Coordinates of C-alpha atoms in Angstrom, one line a residue:
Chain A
X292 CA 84.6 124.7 126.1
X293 CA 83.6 121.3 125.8
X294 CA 87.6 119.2 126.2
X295 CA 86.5 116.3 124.9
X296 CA 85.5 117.7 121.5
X297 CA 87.9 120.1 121.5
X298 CA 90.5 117.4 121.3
X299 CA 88.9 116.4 118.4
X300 CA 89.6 119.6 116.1
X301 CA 92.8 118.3 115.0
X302 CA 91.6 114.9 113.5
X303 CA 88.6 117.0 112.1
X304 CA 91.5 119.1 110.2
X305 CA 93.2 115.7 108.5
X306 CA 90.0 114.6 108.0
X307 CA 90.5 111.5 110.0
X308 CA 87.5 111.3 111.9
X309 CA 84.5 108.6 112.1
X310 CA 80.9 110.1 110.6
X311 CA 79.3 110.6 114.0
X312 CA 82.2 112.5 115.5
X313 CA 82.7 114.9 113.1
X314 CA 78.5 115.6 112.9
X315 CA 79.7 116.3 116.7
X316 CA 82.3 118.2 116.0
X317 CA 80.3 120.3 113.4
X318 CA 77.2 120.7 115.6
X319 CA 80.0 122.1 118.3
X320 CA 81.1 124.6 115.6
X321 CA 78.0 125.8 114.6
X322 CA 77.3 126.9 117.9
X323 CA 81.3 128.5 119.2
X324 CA 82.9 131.0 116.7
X325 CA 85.4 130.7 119.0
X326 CA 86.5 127.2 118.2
X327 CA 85.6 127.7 114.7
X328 CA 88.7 130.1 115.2
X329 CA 90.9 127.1 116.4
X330 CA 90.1 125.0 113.5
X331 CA 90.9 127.8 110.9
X332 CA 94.9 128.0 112.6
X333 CA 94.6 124.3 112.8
X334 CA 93.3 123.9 108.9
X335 CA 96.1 126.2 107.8
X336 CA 98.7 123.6 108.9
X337 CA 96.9 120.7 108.1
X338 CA 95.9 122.1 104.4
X339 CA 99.8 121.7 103.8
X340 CA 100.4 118.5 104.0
X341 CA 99.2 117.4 100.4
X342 CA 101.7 119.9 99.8
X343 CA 104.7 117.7 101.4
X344 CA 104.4 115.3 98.5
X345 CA 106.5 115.5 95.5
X346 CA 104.3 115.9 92.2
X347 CA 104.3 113.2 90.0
X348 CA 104.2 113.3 86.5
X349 CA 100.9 111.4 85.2
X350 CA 101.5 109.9 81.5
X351 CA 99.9 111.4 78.8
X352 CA 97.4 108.5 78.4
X353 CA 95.6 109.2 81.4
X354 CA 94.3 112.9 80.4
X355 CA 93.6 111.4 76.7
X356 CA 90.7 108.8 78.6
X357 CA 89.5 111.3 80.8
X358 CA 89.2 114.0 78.0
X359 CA 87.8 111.3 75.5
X360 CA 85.5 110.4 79.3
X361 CA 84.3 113.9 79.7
X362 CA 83.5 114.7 75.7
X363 CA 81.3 111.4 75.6
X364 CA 79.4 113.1 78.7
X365 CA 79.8 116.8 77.1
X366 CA 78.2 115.8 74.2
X367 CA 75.1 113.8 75.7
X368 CA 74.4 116.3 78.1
X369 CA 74.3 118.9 74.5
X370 CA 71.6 116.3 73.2
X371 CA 69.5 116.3 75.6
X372 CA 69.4 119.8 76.2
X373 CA 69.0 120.0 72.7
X374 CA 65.4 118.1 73.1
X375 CA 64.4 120.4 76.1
X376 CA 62.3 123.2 74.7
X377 CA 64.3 126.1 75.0
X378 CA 61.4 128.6 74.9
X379 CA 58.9 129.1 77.7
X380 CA 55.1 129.2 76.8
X381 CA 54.3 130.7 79.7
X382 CA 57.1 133.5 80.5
X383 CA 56.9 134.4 84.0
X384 CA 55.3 131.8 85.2
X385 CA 57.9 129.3 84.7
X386 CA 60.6 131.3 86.5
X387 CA 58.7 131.3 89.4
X388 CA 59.7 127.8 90.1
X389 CA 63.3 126.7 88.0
X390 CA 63.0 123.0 89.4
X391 CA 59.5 122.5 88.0
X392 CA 61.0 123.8 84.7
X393 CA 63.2 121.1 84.8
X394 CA 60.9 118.3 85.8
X395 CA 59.0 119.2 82.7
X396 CA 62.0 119.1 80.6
X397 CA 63.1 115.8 81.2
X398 CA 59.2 114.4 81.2
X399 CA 59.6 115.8 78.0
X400 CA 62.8 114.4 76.9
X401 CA 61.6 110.7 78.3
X402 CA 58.7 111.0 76.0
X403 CA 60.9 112.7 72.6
X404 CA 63.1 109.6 73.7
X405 CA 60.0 107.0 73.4
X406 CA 58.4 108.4 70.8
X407 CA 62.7 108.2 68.4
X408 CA 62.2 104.5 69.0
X409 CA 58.7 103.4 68.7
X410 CA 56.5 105.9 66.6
X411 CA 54.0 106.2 69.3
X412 CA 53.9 110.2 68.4
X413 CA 50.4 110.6 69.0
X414 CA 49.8 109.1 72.7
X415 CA 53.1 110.9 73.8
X416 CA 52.5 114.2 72.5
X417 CA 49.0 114.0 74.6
X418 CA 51.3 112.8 77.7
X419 CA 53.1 115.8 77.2
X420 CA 50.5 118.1 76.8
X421 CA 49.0 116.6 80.2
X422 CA 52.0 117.2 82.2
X423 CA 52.4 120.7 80.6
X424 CA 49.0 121.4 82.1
X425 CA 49.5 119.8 85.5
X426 CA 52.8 121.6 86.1
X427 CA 51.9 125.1 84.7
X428 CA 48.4 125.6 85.5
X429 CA 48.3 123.6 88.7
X430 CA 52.0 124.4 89.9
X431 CA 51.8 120.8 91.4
X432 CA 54.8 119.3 93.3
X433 CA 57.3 117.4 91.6
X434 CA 55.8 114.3 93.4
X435 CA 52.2 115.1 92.0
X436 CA 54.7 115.1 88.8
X437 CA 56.6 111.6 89.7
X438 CA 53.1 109.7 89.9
X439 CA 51.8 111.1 86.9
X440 CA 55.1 110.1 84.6
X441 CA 54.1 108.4 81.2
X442 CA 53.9 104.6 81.3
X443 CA 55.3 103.5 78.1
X444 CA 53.4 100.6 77.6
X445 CA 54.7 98.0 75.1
X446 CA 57.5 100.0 74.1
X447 CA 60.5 99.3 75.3
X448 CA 61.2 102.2 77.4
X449 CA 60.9 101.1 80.9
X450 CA 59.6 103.3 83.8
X451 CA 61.1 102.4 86.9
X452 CA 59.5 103.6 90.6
X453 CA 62.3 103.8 92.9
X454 CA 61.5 102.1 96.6
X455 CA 62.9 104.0 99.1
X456 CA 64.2 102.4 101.9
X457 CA 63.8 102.6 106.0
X458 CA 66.2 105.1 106.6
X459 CA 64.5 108.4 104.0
X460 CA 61.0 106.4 103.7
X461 CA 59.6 109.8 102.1
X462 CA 61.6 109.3 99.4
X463 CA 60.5 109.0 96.0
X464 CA 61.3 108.7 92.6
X465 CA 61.3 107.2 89.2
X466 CA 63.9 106.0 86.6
X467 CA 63.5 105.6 82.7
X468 CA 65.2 104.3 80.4
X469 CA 66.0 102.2 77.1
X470 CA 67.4 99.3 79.0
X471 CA 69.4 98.5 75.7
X472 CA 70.5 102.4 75.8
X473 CA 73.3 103.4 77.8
X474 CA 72.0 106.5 79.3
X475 CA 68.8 107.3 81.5
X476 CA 66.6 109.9 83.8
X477 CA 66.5 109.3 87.1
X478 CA 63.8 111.8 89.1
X479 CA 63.6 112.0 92.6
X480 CA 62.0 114.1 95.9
X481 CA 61.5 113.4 99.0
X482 CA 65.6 113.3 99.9
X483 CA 66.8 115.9 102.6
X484 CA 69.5 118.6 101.9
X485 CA 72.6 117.1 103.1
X486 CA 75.2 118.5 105.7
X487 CA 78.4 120.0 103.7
X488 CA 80.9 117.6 103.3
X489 CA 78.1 115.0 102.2
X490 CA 76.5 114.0 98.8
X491 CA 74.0 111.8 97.6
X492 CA 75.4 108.9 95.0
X493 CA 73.4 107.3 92.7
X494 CA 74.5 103.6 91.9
X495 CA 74.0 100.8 88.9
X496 CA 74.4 97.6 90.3
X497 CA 74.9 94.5 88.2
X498 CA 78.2 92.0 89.4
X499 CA 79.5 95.2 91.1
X500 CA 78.0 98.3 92.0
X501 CA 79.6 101.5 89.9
X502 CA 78.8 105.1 89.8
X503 CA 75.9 106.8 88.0
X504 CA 76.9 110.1 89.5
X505 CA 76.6 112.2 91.9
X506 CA 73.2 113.8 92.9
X507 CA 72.4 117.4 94.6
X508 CA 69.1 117.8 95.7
X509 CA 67.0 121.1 95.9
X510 CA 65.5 122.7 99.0
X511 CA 62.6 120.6 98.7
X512 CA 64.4 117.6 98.5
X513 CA 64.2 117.1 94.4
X514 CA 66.3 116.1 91.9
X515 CA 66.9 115.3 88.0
X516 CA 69.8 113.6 86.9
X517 CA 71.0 112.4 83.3
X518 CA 73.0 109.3 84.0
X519 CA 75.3 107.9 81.6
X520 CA 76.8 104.7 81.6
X521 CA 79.9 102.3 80.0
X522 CA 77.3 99.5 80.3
X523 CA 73.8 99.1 78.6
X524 CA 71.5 100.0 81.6
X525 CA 69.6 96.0 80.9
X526 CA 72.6 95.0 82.0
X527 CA 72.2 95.9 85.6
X528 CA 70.1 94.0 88.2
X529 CA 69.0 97.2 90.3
X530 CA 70.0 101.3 91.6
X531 CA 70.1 101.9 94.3
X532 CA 71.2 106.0 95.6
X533 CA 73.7 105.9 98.9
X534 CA 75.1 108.8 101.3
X535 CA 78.4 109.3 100.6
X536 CA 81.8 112.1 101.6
X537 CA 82.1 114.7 99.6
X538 CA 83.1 113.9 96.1
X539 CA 81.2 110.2 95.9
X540 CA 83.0 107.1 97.1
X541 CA 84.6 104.1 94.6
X542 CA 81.6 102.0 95.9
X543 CA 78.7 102.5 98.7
X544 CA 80.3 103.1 101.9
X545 CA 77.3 105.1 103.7
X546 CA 73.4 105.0 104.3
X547 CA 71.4 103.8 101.3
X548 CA 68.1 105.5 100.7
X549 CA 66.8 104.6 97.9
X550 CA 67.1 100.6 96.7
X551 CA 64.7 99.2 93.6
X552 CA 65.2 96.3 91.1
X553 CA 65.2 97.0 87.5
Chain B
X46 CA 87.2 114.2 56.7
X47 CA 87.5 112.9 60.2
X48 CA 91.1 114.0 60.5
X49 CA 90.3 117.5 59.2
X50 CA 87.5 117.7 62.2
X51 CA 90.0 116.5 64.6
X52 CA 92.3 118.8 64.1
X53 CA 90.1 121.0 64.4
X54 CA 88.5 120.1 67.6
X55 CA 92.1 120.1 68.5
X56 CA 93.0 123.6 67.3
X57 CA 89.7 124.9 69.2
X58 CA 90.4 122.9 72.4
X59 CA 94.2 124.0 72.5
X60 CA 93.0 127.6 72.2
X61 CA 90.1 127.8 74.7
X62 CA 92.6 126.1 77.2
X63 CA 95.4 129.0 76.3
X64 CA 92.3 131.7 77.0
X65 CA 92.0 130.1 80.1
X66 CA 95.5 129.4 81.2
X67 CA 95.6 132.6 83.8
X68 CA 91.9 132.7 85.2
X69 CA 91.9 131.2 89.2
X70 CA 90.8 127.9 89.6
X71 CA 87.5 129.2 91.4
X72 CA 86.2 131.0 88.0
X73 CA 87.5 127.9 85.8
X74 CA 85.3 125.1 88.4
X75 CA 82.3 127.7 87.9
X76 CA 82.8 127.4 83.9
X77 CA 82.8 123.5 84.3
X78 CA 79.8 123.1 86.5
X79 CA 78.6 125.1 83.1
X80 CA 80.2 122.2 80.6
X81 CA 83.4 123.2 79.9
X82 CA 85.7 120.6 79.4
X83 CA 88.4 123.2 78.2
X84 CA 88.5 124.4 81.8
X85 CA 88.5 121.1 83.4
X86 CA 91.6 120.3 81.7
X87 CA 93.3 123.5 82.5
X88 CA 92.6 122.4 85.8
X89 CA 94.1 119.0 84.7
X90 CA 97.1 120.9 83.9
X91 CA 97.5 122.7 86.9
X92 CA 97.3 119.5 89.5
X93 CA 96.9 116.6 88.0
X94 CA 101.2 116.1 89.1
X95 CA 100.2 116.9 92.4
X96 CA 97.0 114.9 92.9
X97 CA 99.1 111.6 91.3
X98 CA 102.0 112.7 93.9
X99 CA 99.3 112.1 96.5
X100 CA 97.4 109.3 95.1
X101 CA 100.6 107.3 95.0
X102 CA 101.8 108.3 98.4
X103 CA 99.0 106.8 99.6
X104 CA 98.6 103.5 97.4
X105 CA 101.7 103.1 96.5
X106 CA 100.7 101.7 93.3
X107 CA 101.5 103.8 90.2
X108 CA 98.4 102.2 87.9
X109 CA 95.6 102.3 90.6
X110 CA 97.1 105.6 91.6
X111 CA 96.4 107.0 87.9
X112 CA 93.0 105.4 88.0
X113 CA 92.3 107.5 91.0
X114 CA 94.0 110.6 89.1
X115 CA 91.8 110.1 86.7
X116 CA 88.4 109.3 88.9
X117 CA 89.2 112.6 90.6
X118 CA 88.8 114.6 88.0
X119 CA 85.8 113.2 86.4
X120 CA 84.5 113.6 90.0
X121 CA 85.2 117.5 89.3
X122 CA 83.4 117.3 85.9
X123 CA 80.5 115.5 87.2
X124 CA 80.0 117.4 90.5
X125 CA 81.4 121.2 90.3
X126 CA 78.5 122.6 90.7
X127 CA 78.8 121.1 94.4
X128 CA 82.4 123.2 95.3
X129 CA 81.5 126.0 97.4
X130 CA 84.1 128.3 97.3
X131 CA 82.9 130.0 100.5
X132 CA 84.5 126.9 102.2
X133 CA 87.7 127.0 100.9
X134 CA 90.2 126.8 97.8
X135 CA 88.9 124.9 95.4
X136 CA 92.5 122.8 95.6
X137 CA 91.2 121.7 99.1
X138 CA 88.4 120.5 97.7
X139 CA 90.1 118.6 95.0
X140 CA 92.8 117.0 96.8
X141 CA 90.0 115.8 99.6
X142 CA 88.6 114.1 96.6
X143 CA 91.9 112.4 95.5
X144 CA 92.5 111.6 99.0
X145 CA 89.2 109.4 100.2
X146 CA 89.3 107.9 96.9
X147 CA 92.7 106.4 97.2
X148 CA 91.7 105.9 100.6
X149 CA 88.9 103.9 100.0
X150 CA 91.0 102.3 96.8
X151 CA 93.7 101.2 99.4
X152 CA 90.6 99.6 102.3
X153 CA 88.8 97.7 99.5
X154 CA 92.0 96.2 97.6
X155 CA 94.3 96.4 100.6
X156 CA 96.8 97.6 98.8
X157 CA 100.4 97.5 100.4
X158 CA 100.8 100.8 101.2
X159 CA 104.5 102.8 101.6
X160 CA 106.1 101.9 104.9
X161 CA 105.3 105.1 107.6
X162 CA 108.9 105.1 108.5
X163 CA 111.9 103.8 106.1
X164 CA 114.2 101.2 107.2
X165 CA 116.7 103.8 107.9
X166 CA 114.4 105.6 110.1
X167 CA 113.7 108.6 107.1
X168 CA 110.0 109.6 106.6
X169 CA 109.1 108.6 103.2
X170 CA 107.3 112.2 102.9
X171 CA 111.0 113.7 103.2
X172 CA 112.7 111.1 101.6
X173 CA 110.5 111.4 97.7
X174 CA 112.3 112.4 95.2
X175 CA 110.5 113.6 91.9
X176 CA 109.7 111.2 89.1
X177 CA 112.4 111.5 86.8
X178 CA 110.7 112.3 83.7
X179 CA 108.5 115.2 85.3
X180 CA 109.5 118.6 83.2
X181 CA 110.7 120.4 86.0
X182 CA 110.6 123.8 84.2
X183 CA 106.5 123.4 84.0
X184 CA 106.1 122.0 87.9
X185 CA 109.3 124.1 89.5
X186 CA 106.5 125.8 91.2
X187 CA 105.1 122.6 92.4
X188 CA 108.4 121.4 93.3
X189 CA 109.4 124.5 95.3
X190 CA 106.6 124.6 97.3
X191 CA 106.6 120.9 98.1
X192 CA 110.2 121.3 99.4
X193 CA 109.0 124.6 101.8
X194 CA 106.7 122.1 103.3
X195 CA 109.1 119.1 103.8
X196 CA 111.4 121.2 105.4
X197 CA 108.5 122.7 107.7
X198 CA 107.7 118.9 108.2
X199 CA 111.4 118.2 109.0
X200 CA 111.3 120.6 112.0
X201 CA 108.4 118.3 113.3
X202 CA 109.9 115.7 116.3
X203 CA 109.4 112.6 114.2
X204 CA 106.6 111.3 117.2
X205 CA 104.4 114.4 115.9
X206 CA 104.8 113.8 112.5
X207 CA 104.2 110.2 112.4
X208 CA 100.5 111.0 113.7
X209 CA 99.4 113.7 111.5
X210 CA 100.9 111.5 108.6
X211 CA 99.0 108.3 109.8
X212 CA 96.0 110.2 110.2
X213 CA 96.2 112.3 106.6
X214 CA 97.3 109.8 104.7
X215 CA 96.5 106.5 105.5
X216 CA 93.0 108.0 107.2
X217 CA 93.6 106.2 110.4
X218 CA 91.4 107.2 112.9
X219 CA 92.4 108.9 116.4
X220 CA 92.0 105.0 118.1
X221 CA 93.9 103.3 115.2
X222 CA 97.0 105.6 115.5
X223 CA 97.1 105.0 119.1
X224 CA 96.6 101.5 119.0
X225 CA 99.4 101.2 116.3
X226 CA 101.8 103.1 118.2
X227 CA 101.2 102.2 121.2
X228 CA 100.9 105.3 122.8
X229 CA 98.0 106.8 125.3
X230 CA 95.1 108.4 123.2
X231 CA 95.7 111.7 124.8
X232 CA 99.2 111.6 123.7
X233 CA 98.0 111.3 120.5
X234 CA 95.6 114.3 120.8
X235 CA 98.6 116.3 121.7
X236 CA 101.1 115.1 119.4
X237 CA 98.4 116.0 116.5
X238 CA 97.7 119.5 117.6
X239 CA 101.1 120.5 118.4
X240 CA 101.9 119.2 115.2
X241 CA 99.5 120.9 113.6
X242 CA 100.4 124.4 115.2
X243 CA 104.2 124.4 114.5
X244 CA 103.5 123.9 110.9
X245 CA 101.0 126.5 110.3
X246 CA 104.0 129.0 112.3
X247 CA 106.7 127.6 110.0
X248 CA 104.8 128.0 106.9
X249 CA 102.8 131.6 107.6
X250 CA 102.9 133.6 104.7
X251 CA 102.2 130.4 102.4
X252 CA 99.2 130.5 100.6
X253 CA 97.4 127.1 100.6

């Protein structure tokens, strides 16, 4: 029994300890079911307390903007599903890896997305068809996938490679987007798989930096998210993607591993 | 014609959130991380008193405290296919939520927050009284349960409760606590976990 940490399992209960001691104090459990034991009883009392305080009626305006929040989302999440293609060309072999599935799909909605605005049908159909035949037949990795993302050209889609910075220098990743648009695509790999209790937030920083979302990464380190915005995305100066507590933070509070202008 | 299609979207919400009224919050997160908003706001309706209770505890602020009501549960929306309910009750996970964002509401705005002990010596936690416009009939539940815990609080010396207050809600470390109260740190080690213990006997048999 290590004293020193043990005296820590209280404060690890209210969660009221710094980052590095509760890694410690999570390393310690990991390795004695024993205190993992302690730290249940403690959690049981400690898991009261938001109990203690008296509920609070909220007033009806504040479910009203976070329903009208969540329909905005609800529904642009249902259009861009809409322009992923629902049916496989390939059956089985798309199953066989769900993420590359995905990585297609949102190539392929960045290029339906282009092609709405500026009519370049017929050299983004053929960018399509080339990553269809470099994820399917090749079964490349989604950074193989990342470097071979359409370049829009003229149009006025930009196509943004993400720098990553000293901390996660494997990182890598691309954002697109109308900047006059308030939504965008933001691929990335190369991030670990974070310990619980941690998440990856993705940030649009103009005056201020505010939330794009919160972003879970895959096994192998990979990622898609939609990001929507109150803001036209031109209107912010760079993102930049931080590691935050569980359930993203009001503004960056913890590493940042990924930093790029727009 | 805009009416007539928000009534209806109205009709169709109110409906799909009567369907779900009695399913347990860990079913209703997994049909959000799917996209549906009618089980985020049955959620809503189940905490969103609770999670203001706490979010103003903390700030002390009733506006910011609604922004962070709000914030938390578009945290849910956006991230419930995160919760693992292998970890614990999904109410765990939301009032974590609620409670580092006010936390990190009150360190960037500094934000007075409510006084750890009342003039007259009475721990605000004991001394709150319910808004007065809550419907008690919906939250008597709430209300109940928040008075089992006061009272288990109550039994607390006032030493042991200060510290597991201070560290909860405020989010003052181990050192901080100390240094504010003066006291050795291994004091505060022990007021914490003794705290802690005599809480979790005077409320076995609640289900948090």
């Amino acid at each position: 029994m290590d004293s020193h940490i043990e005296e820590l399992l209280p404060f690890y209960t209210l969660d009221a300890l710094t980052n590095e001691e509760r890694e410690l104090v999570e390393g310690y459990l990991a390795e004695h079911p024993e205190a993992r034991a302690r730290v249940q009883e403690l959690q049981s009392g400690a898991s009261a307390l938001p109990y203690a305080v008296s509920p609070v009626e909220p007033p009806g305006q504040v479910k009203d903007a976070l329903i009208r929040r969540v329909t905005a989302d609800a529904q642009a999440r249902q259009r861009t599903e809409a322009r992923v293609p629902t049916k496989p060309s390939r059956g089985g072999l798309w199953l066989e890896d769900l993420f590359r599935v995905l990585s297609l799909g949102a190539a392929t909605v960045a290029i339906l997305w282009a092609f709405a605005l500026n009519g370049q049908i017929a050299r983004l159909q053929e960018q399509v068809a080339s990553l269809n035949d470099q994820v399917t037949a090749q079964s490349e990795s989604l950074d193989e996938l990342i470097r071979n993302l359409p370049q829009t050209g003229e149009s006025d889609i930009i196509s943004v490679s993400l720098k990553s910075t000293e901390t996660q220098p494997r990182a890598l990743g691309q954002l697109i987007a109308d900047p006059n648009d308030q939504s965008a695509m933001l691929v990335i790999s190369g991030l670990p798989p974070l310990e619980p209790g941690q998440t990856y937030q993705v940030w649009l920083i103009g005056n201020a930096p505010v939330s794009a979302g919160l972003l879970t990464v895959d096994e192998n380190g990979q990622s898609v998210l939609i990001i929507t915005s109150e803001e036209a995305i031109g209107s912010f100066n760079s993102v930049g993607i931080s590691i935050e507590p569980e359930g993203g933070s009001m503004e960056p509070t913890g590493e940042i591993v990924v930093l790029s202008e727009l | 014609m805009a009416q007539i299609k928000n009534a209806s979207d109205a009709f169709v919400r109110s409906n799909n959130e009567k369907a779900l009224s009695d399913v347990p919050d860990e079913s209703l997160v997994a049909q959000v991380a799917r996209g549906n908003s009618a089980a985020l706001e049955v959620l809503y309706d189940r905490y969103a008193s609770r999670v203001l209770g706490i979010s103003l505890k903390i700030l002390g602020e009733q506006a910011l405290a609604e922004d962070i009501l709000q914030e938390t549960f578009w945290r849910v929306w956006q991230s419930a296919a995160t919760f693992q309910p292998q970890l614990g009750p999904f109410t765990g996970w939301l009032f974590r939520i609620a409670r580092n964002l006010a936390i990190d509401a009150y360190r960037r705005r500094n934000v007075r927050p409510q006084a750890f002990m009342g003039a007259n010596g009475v721990d605000p936690i004991l001394d709150a009284t319910p808004d007065p416009d809550m419907n008690v009939a919906e939250q008597a539940q709430l209300i109940l349960q928040s008075q089992r815990v006061r009272k288990a609080l109550g039994l607390l010396p006032g030493v042991q409760r200060q510290v597991i207050e201070m560290a909860y809600f405020y989010g003052m470390t181990r050192q901080e606590i100390a240094q504010a109260t003066g006291e050795a740190l291994g004091t505060i080690h022990t007021r914490a976990r003794l705290a802690l213990q005599k809480l979790r006997e005077e409320l076995s048999g609640e289900d948090f």
